Structures are given as C-alpha cells and as structure tokens.
Amino acid sequence: MSLLLAPVRRPSASTRTRRFAALAVLMLPVLLIAVDNTVLSFALPAISADLHPAATTLLWVVDAYPLVLAGLLVVMGSLGDRWGRRRLLFVGATGFAAFSVAAAFATDAWMLVAARVAMGVFGAMLMPSTLSLIRNVFEDRAERRLALAVWSCTFSVGGALGPLVGGVLLAHFAWGSVFLLAVPILVLLLLTAPFLVPESRDPAPGPVDFVSMALSLAALAPTAWAIKSLADPDTRGAALAALAVGVVCGVAFVRRQLTARVPMLDVRLFRSVPFTGSIVTNMTAMFSLTGFLYFISQHLQLVAGLDPFTAGLVLLPGTVLSVVAGLVVVPVVARIAPRWVVAVSLLSSAAAYALVAALGHGADIRALAVAYVLLGVGIGASETVTNDLIVSTVPAAKSGAASALSETAYEIGAVLGTAVLGTVLAAAYRAHVVVPAGLSSTEHVAAGQTLGGAVAAARSLGGHAGAELLASARAAFDSGVTTTAGVAAVLMVAAAVGAWFTLRRVR
C-alpha cells in the first residue's frame, strides 16, 4: 500500500530539524540535475550560433547527458547500496562539477558532447543516492511522504526553472554560464553533507556482480540510443542493431537476476502492476516536459524575438504552479484514488500540447504561458504520487537500486522527449524551409537544418534575401511545432489511459 495512505507515527521533535536539514542538503543535487535537464534548451540558439553544429550534433549536445545517465543509473544505485550512498554522492558531486567547467569552456560541438557524456557518468552517481538516502533518513511514514513530495516537487521545479535560470544567465553571460551554475551548488553540498547527511548502505549486500552491471549498461544505453536514432533514415539500420543488442542483454540481465541468490536488482518488482505503471508514468512526465521545452524555448527566442530572460519569465507561472500542485496532491490523494489523480494530471499535459496544436501559427505568448501552466500542474501532481508508489514497494536496504529505476525512467523520458519530438520537429522544418542562394556551403547547410542556423545565416545574408530566409525559417519551424504538439497530445492521452488501468488496484 502507498505510503501516502499509511498510518501516521509522530517522530520526536529533537531530531526532526536535523532530518529536514539533511533533506534540504539532498535537494541541492536534485535541483541541479533537474535544472541541467532543461536549462540547455534556452542555450541552444547561442550554442548554434557559436559552435555551428549540424542538426544531429545539436540533438547529441542535448541527449548525450541523459543517454549516459539512463545507462548507468541502475549500476550506480547498486554500487551505492554496497559502498555507501553518501560516499557515492560525494564522488558524483566532485566529478560533475569538474566536467561542468569543461563543458562551459568547450570550443567545438563534439568537445561539448564529450563533456556532457562525462557529466552523465557522475550525474548517475548523484540521483539514486538522493532518493535512497531520503528513504533511509525518514523512517517515519508521515515525514517520509512529505519528504517524497518535496523531492518530486524539487525535480519538477528544477526542470521548470531551467529556462528561467538560463534566461537570467544568458541575458548577462555567454552560454557556458549555464554549466558553471553547477559549481557553487555542488561545493555547498560537499561542505554541508558530511555534517547533516548520515551514511547508509545495504547491511547484507552480497558480492558485487560485475556481470549484472555490464548487462545493465549494455541493455539500457544501446536501447536509449536506438530510440533516439530510429527516426533518422541514415542511422536506422544501426539503431535497429543497437535495439537488438539492448533487448538481448536486457533478457540476459533479467534471467540472471531471477536466478541469483542475491540479485543486484529485484526484477520481481515489475510483477506489481502499480509499480510498473508508476515507472512508465514518470517516463511520460519527463517526455512531456523536455519535449515541450525543446521547442518552446526556441520559439520564444527565435520566432517571438524575446530575450532569454523575458522568455524564461513567460514560463514562471507554470513553474510556480508545478510546486503548488506537487504539494497539494499529498492530502488530495488520501481522499481520491491515485489513478484518478495521475490520469487527470497526464490529461493536463495532453491539454497543454493540444492547445499549442490547435492554435498553430496563431499561438501568442499568453497562450504558450497558459499551455505551460497546464503542463506544470500535470507533472507536479503526477510525479509526487508515482514516486511514493515506487519507493514504498521496496525495503530500505534495497532502496538504491529501486530508486535508480525511477531515475532511469526520468532520463529515458528526457531522451524520448527531445529525440522523438525533436526529430519530428526537425523533419517538418527541413521539409518546409526555403534557403536562398548567396550563402556559403556551411551556412546553407546550417540554415536548412535548424532555426538557429537560419537566424545566423539571415544576419549574414542581410537585405531582402535575409528577411525572406528568416520569415521562411520561422514559418517552417512553427509548422513543425504544430505537428509535434499534435503527436505529443495523442501520446499523453494514451499515457493517461494506461495510468488509469495500471493504478486501478491502488486505493
């Protein structure tokens, strides 16, 4: 049964302050990782203008980080259970800060991609540690449900704050500043966590299963890459091969866990339909958020002509209401069945996309702000409920690996959001943009692939031809947004129906 419905046992007041101080410290990496998932969206125009990446390379700049993160989360969660979750948190914080600096000063697109890969490795150490440490710090169920709501809200709000933070930084500094943001946050974590966050680990973890770790990585990473690459005809063959590798390794991983005396991950958890439904819901929530931000950030800056800070302010109401929804849903779900709450929340995300699709080229800034409010409310409410369902199904000693499953769902959702919707958007843009003569070969290719490339080429071209290119590129981009939003709306409705049936036994 969900912790949201569990009986309340009052903790002693003497240690309550210390527990919630530990929670505040643990929210630092959660906020950072969530912001990092979306802050890059608002830096994409500046990165396009400075580094001149191709359309596929630009997608890799966004996706390299969550792809690596998704592949390593289960491995890192298992290592944290064995070697100490706080210790793994410290290693992850140090490495993430170092490679954030490297990303900030990247001089070409592939150098930036490499830095993002390294950030994914160390970021995978951070996220499972935070959720599993919360599971162990808050033994009281009433406190834990509040702590989980704060965790969910922080993750949702971090993703929503990304554009606003990016807007503030990009209004005053170069695009590398969005990566340097990590350094002071992680330094604060490293200074305070040793005093406030207790160490925890599995008291009987069994031997380290390197074969299972390798199979986990070989299942998740190729699968995530294949999902990203299937839509591109040039990479479809390799993507199908990678998908086959991922499936074979995934089957081998599951078989090994079912026969192991001490499995790295108890895959029997997936026999629980509510657990599986909650994992899928987490994935669709991040799909919805990152996909929406991928195109709205570019529309607000490159079509509507807003500066980054003003564009971030447009999304502020949705950010605030995402926090409110995540906290308000805690007492609500005690009275209303979780399937109602989650299904309605996902329908709110579907309504956000449907509004954008229905308005098409006529969508003004106010309409986009309203759409983001619908999106934020839906994500904030659904994630609080599903994270509680996920964490409450496992014993505290095994919380690291189980928490990693929730994080993996988040990151695969982030990959899908930019990969699926970004690919649909890029295809529609390329099909409709008209690039005039008079550009260099490099500028011609860039203008034909991305809106950022077209804006830079139009400035170089100037005059009537430049104005025509800019108008064509903006119209092509918005036609792609309309198509993309329609596809996403249908997917969100399907996710709501799935949540309705998978959570029907949770009361």
Coordinates of C-alpha atoms in Angstrom, one line a residue:
M1 CA 0.0 0.0 0.0
S2 CA 1.2 3.5 -0.7
L3 CA 3.0 5.5 1.9
L4 CA 0.5 8.3 1.2
L5 CA -2.2 6.2 2.9
A6 CA -0.1 4.7 5.7
P7 CA -0.8 5.4 9.4
V8 CA 0.9 8.4 10.9
R9 CA 3.6 7.9 13.7
R10 CA 4.8 11.1 15.2
P11 CA 8.6 11.5 15.3
S12 CA 10.5 13.1 18.2
A13 CA 10.9 16.8 17.8
S14 CA 14.6 16.7 18.9
T15 CA 15.8 15.1 15.6
R16 CA 13.1 16.4 13.2
T17 CA 15.0 19.6 12.4
R18 CA 18.2 17.6 11.6
R19 CA 16.3 15.3 9.3
F20 CA 14.8 18.1 7.3
A21 CA 18.1 20.0 7.2
A22 CA 19.5 16.8 5.6
L23 CA 16.6 16.9 3.2
A24 CA 17.4 20.5 2.2
V25 CA 21.0 19.4 1.5
L26 CA 19.9 16.4 -0.6
M27 CA 17.7 18.7 -2.6
L28 CA 20.8 20.5 -4.0
P29 CA 21.9 17.8 -6.4
V30 CA 18.2 17.0 -7.3
L31 CA 17.6 20.7 -8.2
L32 CA 20.9 20.8 -10.1
I33 CA 20.3 17.7 -12.2
A34 CA 16.7 18.7 -12.9
V35 CA 17.8 22.2 -14.0
D36 CA 20.5 20.7 -16.1
N37 CA 17.9 18.6 -18.0
T38 CA 16.2 21.7 -19.3
V39 CA 18.4 24.8 -18.9
L40 CA 20.3 23.8 -22.0
S41 CA 17.2 24.3 -24.1
F42 CA 17.5 28.1 -23.8
A43 CA 21.2 28.0 -24.6
L44 CA 20.7 26.1 -27.9
P45 CA 20.3 29.2 -30.0
A46 CA 23.6 30.7 -28.6
I47 CA 25.4 27.3 -29.0
S48 CA 24.1 27.0 -32.6
A49 CA 25.4 30.5 -33.4
D50 CA 28.8 29.9 -31.7
L51 CA 29.7 26.3 -32.5
H52 CA 27.7 25.8 -35.7
P53 CA 26.7 22.2 -35.0
A54 CA 24.6 20.1 -37.5
A55 CA 21.1 19.3 -36.5
T56 CA 22.0 15.8 -35.4
T57 CA 25.0 17.1 -33.4
L58 CA 22.8 19.7 -31.7
L59 CA 20.5 16.8 -30.6
W60 CA 23.5 15.0 -29.3
V61 CA 24.5 18.0 -27.2
V62 CA 21.1 17.7 -25.5
D63 CA 20.8 13.9 -25.4
A64 CA 24.4 12.7 -24.6
Y65 CA 23.9 13.5 -20.9
P66 CA 20.6 11.8 -20.3
L67 CA 21.6 8.8 -22.5
V68 CA 24.7 8.1 -20.3
L69 CA 22.7 8.8 -17.2
A70 CA 20.0 6.4 -18.2
G71 CA 22.5 3.7 -18.9
L72 CA 24.4 4.0 -15.6
L73 CA 21.7 4.7 -13.0
V74 CA 20.9 1.1 -12.1
V75 CA 24.6 0.3 -11.8
M76 CA 25.3 3.3 -9.6
G77 CA 22.2 2.7 -7.5
S78 CA 23.5 -0.8 -6.8
L79 CA 27.0 0.5 -6.1
G80 CA 25.6 3.0 -3.6
D81 CA 23.7 0.2 -1.8
R82 CA 27.1 -1.6 -1.4
W83 CA 29.7 1.0 -1.0
G84 CA 27.8 3.8 0.7
R85 CA 25.2 6.1 -0.7
R86 CA 26.7 9.3 0.8
R87 CA 30.2 8.3 -0.4
L88 CA 28.9 7.8 -4.0
L89 CA 27.1 11.2 -3.7
F90 CA 30.4 12.9 -2.9
V91 CA 32.3 11.3 -5.8
G92 CA 29.5 12.2 -8.1
A93 CA 29.4 15.8 -7.0
T94 CA 33.1 16.3 -7.4
G95 CA 33.2 14.8 -10.9
F96 CA 30.1 16.6 -12.1
A97 CA 31.4 20.0 -11.0
A98 CA 34.8 19.4 -12.8
F99 CA 33.2 18.4 -16.1
S100 CA 30.6 21.2 -15.9
V101 CA 33.6 23.5 -16.1
A102 CA 34.9 21.6 -19.1
A103 CA 31.5 21.9 -20.8
A104 CA 31.4 25.7 -20.1
F105 CA 34.7 26.3 -22.0
A106 CA 34.1 23.8 -24.9
T107 CA 35.4 25.2 -28.2
D108 CA 33.5 22.9 -30.6
A109 CA 30.3 20.9 -30.6
W110 CA 31.9 17.5 -30.1
M111 CA 34.0 18.7 -27.2
L112 CA 30.8 19.8 -25.6
V113 CA 29.2 16.4 -26.3
A114 CA 32.2 14.7 -24.7
A115 CA 31.9 16.9 -21.6
R116 CA 28.2 16.1 -21.4
V117 CA 29.0 12.3 -21.5
A118 CA 31.3 12.7 -18.5
M119 CA 28.6 14.7 -16.7
G120 CA 26.2 11.9 -17.3
V121 CA 28.6 9.4 -15.7
F122 CA 28.9 11.4 -12.5
G123 CA 25.3 12.6 -12.5
A124 CA 24.3 8.9 -12.4
M125 CA 26.0 8.8 -9.0
L126 CA 24.0 11.7 -7.7
M127 CA 20.4 10.9 -8.3
P128 CA 19.9 7.3 -6.9
S129 CA 21.8 8.4 -3.8
T130 CA 19.4 11.3 -3.0
L131 CA 16.2 9.3 -3.2
S132 CA 17.6 6.2 -1.4
L133 CA 19.1 8.4 1.4
I134 CA 15.7 10.1 1.9
R135 CA 14.2 6.6 2.1
N136 CA 16.6 5.8 5.0
V137 CA 16.7 9.2 6.7
F138 CA 13.0 9.4 7.1
E139 CA 11.9 6.2 8.9
D140 CA 8.6 7.8 10.0
R141 CA 6.0 7.3 7.3
A142 CA 4.3 10.7 7.8
E143 CA 7.5 12.6 7.4
R144 CA 8.6 10.4 4.5
R145 CA 5.5 11.2 2.5
L146 CA 6.2 14.9 2.9
A147 CA 9.9 14.4 2.0
L148 CA 9.0 12.5 -1.1
A149 CA 6.6 15.2 -2.1
V150 CA 9.4 17.8 -1.6
W151 CA 11.7 15.6 -3.7
S152 CA 9.2 15.3 -6.5
C153 CA 8.4 19.0 -6.5
T154 CA 12.1 19.9 -6.5
F155 CA 12.7 17.7 -9.5
S156 CA 9.7 19.1 -11.3
V157 CA 10.5 22.6 -10.4
G158 CA 14.2 22.2 -11.3
G159 CA 13.2 21.2 -14.8
A160 CA 10.7 24.1 -15.0
L161 CA 13.3 26.6 -13.5
G162 CA 15.8 25.6 -16.1
P163 CA 14.5 28.1 -18.8
L164 CA 14.2 30.9 -16.2
V165 CA 17.7 30.3 -14.8
G166 CA 19.0 30.0 -18.4
G167 CA 17.3 33.2 -19.3
V168 CA 18.9 35.2 -16.5
L169 CA 22.4 33.8 -17.2
L170 CA 22.2 34.2 -20.9
A171 CA 21.0 37.8 -20.6
H172 CA 24.3 38.7 -19.0
F173 CA 26.8 36.0 -19.8
A174 CA 27.9 33.6 -22.5
W175 CA 26.2 30.2 -23.0
G176 CA 28.9 28.4 -20.9
S177 CA 27.4 30.0 -17.8
V178 CA 24.6 27.5 -17.8
F179 CA 27.1 24.8 -17.0
L180 CA 29.1 26.8 -14.4
L181 CA 25.9 27.1 -12.4
A182 CA 26.7 23.6 -11.1
V183 CA 29.9 24.5 -9.3
P184 CA 28.7 26.6 -6.4
I185 CA 25.8 24.3 -5.8
L186 CA 28.0 21.2 -5.6
V187 CA 30.6 23.0 -3.5
L188 CA 27.8 23.8 -0.9
L189 CA 26.7 20.2 -1.0
L190 CA 30.3 18.9 -0.3
L191 CA 30.7 21.3 2.6
T192 CA 27.4 20.6 4.4
A193 CA 26.5 17.0 3.6
P194 CA 29.3 15.4 5.9
F195 CA 27.7 17.1 8.9
L196 CA 24.0 16.6 8.1
V197 CA 23.5 13.5 5.9
P198 CA 24.2 10.1 7.5
E199 CA 25.9 7.3 5.6
S200 CA 23.7 4.3 4.7
R201 CA 24.2 1.1 2.8
D202 CA 22.7 -2.3 2.4
P203 CA 23.8 -4.3 5.5
A204 CA 23.9 -7.6 3.6
P205 CA 24.6 -6.6 0.0
G206 CA 26.2 -9.8 -1.2
P207 CA 29.1 -9.7 -3.7
V208 CA 29.5 -7.1 -6.3
D209 CA 28.0 -8.6 -9.5
F210 CA 30.1 -7.1 -12.3
V211 CA 28.4 -9.3 -14.9
S212 CA 25.0 -7.9 -14.0
M213 CA 26.4 -4.3 -14.0
A214 CA 27.8 -4.9 -17.5
L215 CA 24.5 -6.4 -18.7
S216 CA 22.5 -3.5 -17.3
L217 CA 24.6 -1.0 -19.1
A218 CA 24.6 -3.0 -22.3
A219 CA 20.8 -3.2 -22.1
L220 CA 19.9 0.5 -21.3
A221 CA 22.5 2.5 -23.2
P222 CA 22.0 0.9 -26.7
T223 CA 18.2 0.9 -26.2
A224 CA 18.1 4.6 -25.3
W225 CA 20.4 5.4 -28.3
A226 CA 18.2 3.3 -30.6
I227 CA 15.1 5.1 -29.5
K228 CA 16.7 8.4 -30.3
S229 CA 18.0 7.3 -33.7
L230 CA 15.3 5.2 -35.2
A231 CA 13.6 8.1 -36.9
D232 CA 16.7 9.1 -38.9
P233 CA 17.0 7.1 -42.1
D234 CA 20.8 7.4 -42.1
T235 CA 21.1 5.7 -38.7
R236 CA 18.0 3.4 -38.7
G237 CA 20.0 0.3 -39.5
A238 CA 22.5 0.9 -36.7
A239 CA 19.6 1.8 -34.4
L240 CA 17.8 -1.5 -35.1
A241 CA 21.1 -3.4 -34.4
A242 CA 21.6 -1.4 -31.2
L243 CA 18.0 -2.2 -30.1
A244 CA 18.5 -5.9 -30.7
V245 CA 21.7 -5.8 -28.6
G246 CA 19.8 -3.9 -25.8
V247 CA 16.9 -6.5 -25.9
V248 CA 19.2 -9.5 -25.8
C249 CA 21.3 -8.0 -22.9
G250 CA 18.1 -7.0 -21.1
V251 CA 16.7 -10.5 -21.3
A252 CA 20.1 -11.9 -20.1
F253 CA 20.1 -9.4 -17.2
V254 CA 16.6 -10.4 -16.1
R255 CA 17.4 -14.1 -16.3
R256 CA 20.5 -13.6 -14.2
Q257 CA 18.6 -11.6 -11.5
L258 CA 15.9 -14.2 -11.3
T259 CA 18.4 -17.0 -10.6
A260 CA 20.9 -15.1 -8.4
R261 CA 21.0 -15.7 -4.7
V262 CA 21.4 -12.0 -4.0
P263 CA 20.2 -10.2 -7.2
M264 CA 21.6 -6.7 -8.0
L265 CA 18.0 -5.7 -8.7
D266 CA 14.9 -7.5 -7.7
V267 CA 13.1 -7.6 -11.1
R268 CA 10.2 -9.3 -9.5
L269 CA 9.1 -5.8 -8.5
F270 CA 7.8 -5.4 -12.1
R271 CA 5.2 -8.1 -11.3
S272 CA 3.4 -5.3 -9.4
V273 CA 1.3 -3.6 -12.0
P274 CA 1.1 -0.3 -9.9
F275 CA 4.9 -0.3 -9.6
T276 CA 5.3 -0.7 -13.4
G277 CA 2.6 1.8 -14.1
S278 CA 4.3 4.3 -11.9
I279 CA 7.7 3.8 -13.6
V280 CA 6.0 4.4 -17.0
T281 CA 4.2 7.5 -15.8
N282 CA 7.5 9.0 -14.6
M283 CA 8.9 8.4 -18.0
T284 CA 6.0 10.0 -19.8
A285 CA 6.0 13.0 -17.5
M286 CA 9.6 13.8 -18.4
F287 CA 8.9 13.1 -22.0
S288 CA 6.2 15.8 -21.8
L289 CA 8.3 18.4 -20.1
T290 CA 11.6 18.1 -22.1
G291 CA 9.8 17.8 -25.4
F292 CA 7.7 20.9 -24.7
L293 CA 10.7 22.9 -23.6
Y294 CA 12.8 21.8 -26.6
F295 CA 10.5 23.7 -29.0
I296 CA 9.0 26.4 -26.8
S297 CA 12.4 27.8 -25.8
Q298 CA 13.4 28.2 -29.5
H299 CA 10.0 29.7 -30.4
L300 CA 10.1 32.3 -27.7
Q301 CA 13.6 33.5 -28.6
L302 CA 13.9 32.9 -32.4
V303 CA 10.3 33.4 -33.5
A304 CA 8.7 35.7 -31.0
G305 CA 12.0 37.6 -30.6
L306 CA 12.2 37.6 -26.8
D307 CA 15.5 37.8 -25.0
P308 CA 16.4 34.8 -22.8
F309 CA 15.4 36.3 -19.5
T310 CA 11.9 37.5 -20.8
A311 CA 11.4 34.1 -22.4
G312 CA 12.1 32.5 -19.0
L313 CA 9.6 34.8 -17.3
V314 CA 6.9 33.6 -19.7
L315 CA 7.2 30.1 -18.1
L316 CA 7.4 31.3 -14.5
P317 CA 3.7 30.8 -13.7
G318 CA 3.9 27.2 -14.8
T319 CA 6.9 26.7 -12.6
V320 CA 5.2 28.1 -9.5
L321 CA 2.0 26.1 -10.0
S322 CA 4.1 22.9 -10.5
V323 CA 5.3 23.4 -7.0
V324 CA 1.8 24.0 -5.7
A325 CA 0.4 21.0 -7.4
G326 CA 3.1 18.7 -6.1
L327 CA 2.4 19.7 -2.5
V328 CA -1.4 20.0 -2.7
V329 CA -1.7 16.5 -4.2
V330 CA -0.5 14.9 -0.9
P331 CA -3.7 15.4 1.1
V332 CA -5.8 15.1 -2.1
V333 CA -4.6 11.5 -2.9
A334 CA -5.6 10.4 0.6
R335 CA -9.2 11.0 -0.4
I336 CA -9.1 10.4 -4.2
A337 CA -7.8 7.2 -5.8
P338 CA -4.3 7.6 -7.2
R339 CA -5.4 6.5 -10.7
W340 CA -7.8 9.5 -10.9
V341 CA -5.0 11.9 -9.8
V342 CA -2.4 10.6 -12.2
A343 CA -4.7 10.1 -15.1
V344 CA -6.1 13.7 -14.8
S345 CA -2.6 15.0 -14.4
L346 CA -1.4 13.4 -17.6
L347 CA -4.6 14.7 -19.4
S348 CA -3.5 18.2 -18.2
S349 CA -0.2 17.6 -20.1
A350 CA -2.2 16.4 -23.1
A351 CA -4.3 19.6 -23.0
A352 CA -1.1 21.7 -23.0
Y353 CA 0.0 20.2 -26.2
A354 CA -3.5 20.2 -27.7
L355 CA -3.7 23.9 -27.1
V356 CA -0.5 24.6 -29.0
A357 CA -1.5 22.3 -31.8
A358 CA -4.9 23.9 -32.1
L359 CA -3.6 27.5 -32.2
G360 CA -0.8 26.6 -34.6
H361 CA 0.8 29.8 -36.1
G362 CA -1.7 31.9 -34.1
A363 CA -0.3 30.8 -30.7
D364 CA 0.8 34.0 -29.0
I365 CA 2.9 34.3 -25.9
R366 CA 0.0 34.3 -23.5
A367 CA -1.3 31.1 -25.0
L368 CA 2.1 29.4 -24.6
A369 CA 2.2 30.6 -21.0
V370 CA -1.2 29.0 -20.3
A371 CA -0.1 25.8 -22.0
Y372 CA 3.0 25.6 -19.8
V373 CA 0.8 26.1 -16.7
L374 CA -1.3 23.1 -17.7
L375 CA 1.9 21.1 -18.3
G376 CA 3.5 22.1 -14.9
V377 CA 0.4 21.3 -12.9
G378 CA 0.1 17.9 -14.5
I379 CA 3.8 17.0 -14.0
G380 CA 3.9 18.3 -10.4
A381 CA 0.9 16.3 -9.3
S382 CA 1.6 13.0 -11.1
E383 CA 5.3 12.7 -10.0
T384 CA 4.5 13.1 -6.3
V385 CA 2.1 10.2 -6.4
T386 CA 4.1 7.8 -8.6
N387 CA 7.4 8.3 -6.7
D388 CA 5.7 7.4 -3.5
L389 CA 4.3 4.2 -5.1
I390 CA 7.8 3.3 -6.4
V391 CA 9.7 3.9 -3.1
S392 CA 7.1 2.3 -0.8
T393 CA 7.3 -1.1 -2.5
V394 CA 10.9 -1.9 -1.5
P395 CA 12.7 -2.4 1.8
A396 CA 15.0 0.5 2.9
A397 CA 18.2 -1.7 2.4
K398 CA 17.4 -2.1 -1.3
S399 CA 16.3 1.5 -2.0
G400 CA 19.3 2.5 -4.0
A401 CA 18.7 0.1 -6.9
A402 CA 14.9 0.6 -6.9
S403 CA 15.4 4.4 -6.7
A404 CA 17.6 4.1 -9.8
L405 CA 14.7 2.6 -11.7
S406 CA 12.7 5.7 -11.1
E407 CA 15.6 7.9 -12.2
T408 CA 16.2 5.7 -15.3
A409 CA 12.5 6.3 -16.2
Y410 CA 13.1 10.1 -15.8
E411 CA 16.2 10.1 -18.0
I412 CA 14.8 7.8 -20.7
G413 CA 11.7 10.1 -20.8
A414 CA 14.1 13.1 -21.3
V415 CA 15.8 11.3 -24.1
L416 CA 12.5 10.4 -25.7
G417 CA 11.1 14.0 -25.3
T418 CA 13.9 15.5 -27.3
A419 CA 14.6 12.6 -29.6
V420 CA 11.1 11.8 -30.7
L421 CA 9.6 15.3 -30.7
G422 CA 12.8 16.9 -31.7
T423 CA 13.1 14.6 -34.7
V424 CA 9.5 15.2 -35.8
L425 CA 10.2 19.0 -35.5
A426 CA 13.5 18.8 -37.4
A427 CA 11.9 16.8 -40.2
A428 CA 9.0 19.2 -40.6
Y429 CA 11.4 22.2 -40.5
R430 CA 13.6 20.7 -43.3
A431 CA 10.6 19.9 -45.4
H432 CA 9.2 23.5 -45.4
V433 CA 12.2 25.9 -45.1
V434 CA 13.3 27.7 -48.3
V435 CA 17.0 28.6 -48.3
P436 CA 18.0 31.2 -50.9
A437 CA 21.2 31.4 -52.9
G438 CA 24.1 33.7 -51.8
L439 CA 25.2 31.7 -48.7
S440 CA 28.3 29.7 -48.1
S441 CA 28.0 25.9 -48.2
T442 CA 28.3 25.8 -44.4
E443 CA 25.7 28.5 -43.9
H444 CA 23.4 26.9 -46.4
V445 CA 23.5 23.5 -44.6
A446 CA 23.0 25.1 -41.2
A447 CA 20.0 27.2 -42.4
G448 CA 18.4 24.1 -43.9
Q449 CA 18.8 22.1 -40.7
T450 CA 18.0 24.3 -37.7
L451 CA 16.2 27.5 -36.9
G452 CA 19.2 28.8 -35.1
G453 CA 21.3 28.2 -38.2
A454 CA 18.8 30.1 -40.3
V455 CA 18.8 33.1 -38.0
A456 CA 22.6 33.3 -38.1
A457 CA 22.6 32.9 -41.9
A458 CA 19.9 35.5 -42.3
R459 CA 22.0 38.0 -40.4
S460 CA 25.0 37.2 -42.6
L461 CA 22.9 37.5 -45.8
G462 CA 21.1 40.7 -44.9
G463 CA 18.7 42.7 -47.0
H464 CA 15.6 41.4 -48.6
A465 CA 17.0 37.9 -49.1
G466 CA 17.9 37.7 -45.4
A467 CA 14.4 38.8 -44.4
E468 CA 12.8 36.2 -46.7
L469 CA 15.0 33.4 -45.2
L470 CA 14.1 34.4 -41.7
A471 CA 10.4 34.5 -42.5
S472 CA 10.6 31.1 -44.2
A473 CA 12.5 29.6 -41.4
R474 CA 10.1 30.8 -38.7
A475 CA 7.1 29.6 -40.6
A476 CA 8.7 26.2 -41.2
F477 CA 9.6 25.9 -37.5
D478 CA 6.1 26.8 -36.4
S479 CA 4.6 24.3 -38.8
G480 CA 6.8 21.7 -37.2
V481 CA 5.7 22.8 -33.7
T482 CA 2.1 22.3 -34.7
T483 CA 2.7 18.7 -36.0
T484 CA 4.9 17.9 -33.0
A485 CA 2.3 19.2 -30.5
G486 CA -0.4 17.1 -32.1
V487 CA 1.7 13.9 -31.9
A488 CA 2.6 14.6 -28.2
A489 CA -1.1 15.3 -27.3
V490 CA -2.1 11.9 -28.6
L491 CA 0.8 10.2 -26.7
M492 CA -0.2 11.9 -23.4
V493 CA -3.8 10.8 -23.8
A494 CA -2.6 7.2 -24.3
A495 CA -0.4 7.6 -21.2
A496 CA -3.4 8.8 -19.1
V497 CA -5.4 5.8 -20.2
G498 CA -2.5 3.5 -19.3
A499 CA -2.2 5.0 -15.8
W500 CA -5.9 4.6 -15.3
F501 CA -5.7 0.9 -15.8
T502 CA -2.4 0.1 -14.2
L503 CA -3.2 2.0 -10.9
R504 CA -6.8 0.8 -10.6
R505 CA -5.9 -1.5 -7.6
V506 CA -4.2 1.2 -5.6
R507 CA -6.7 2.7 -3.2

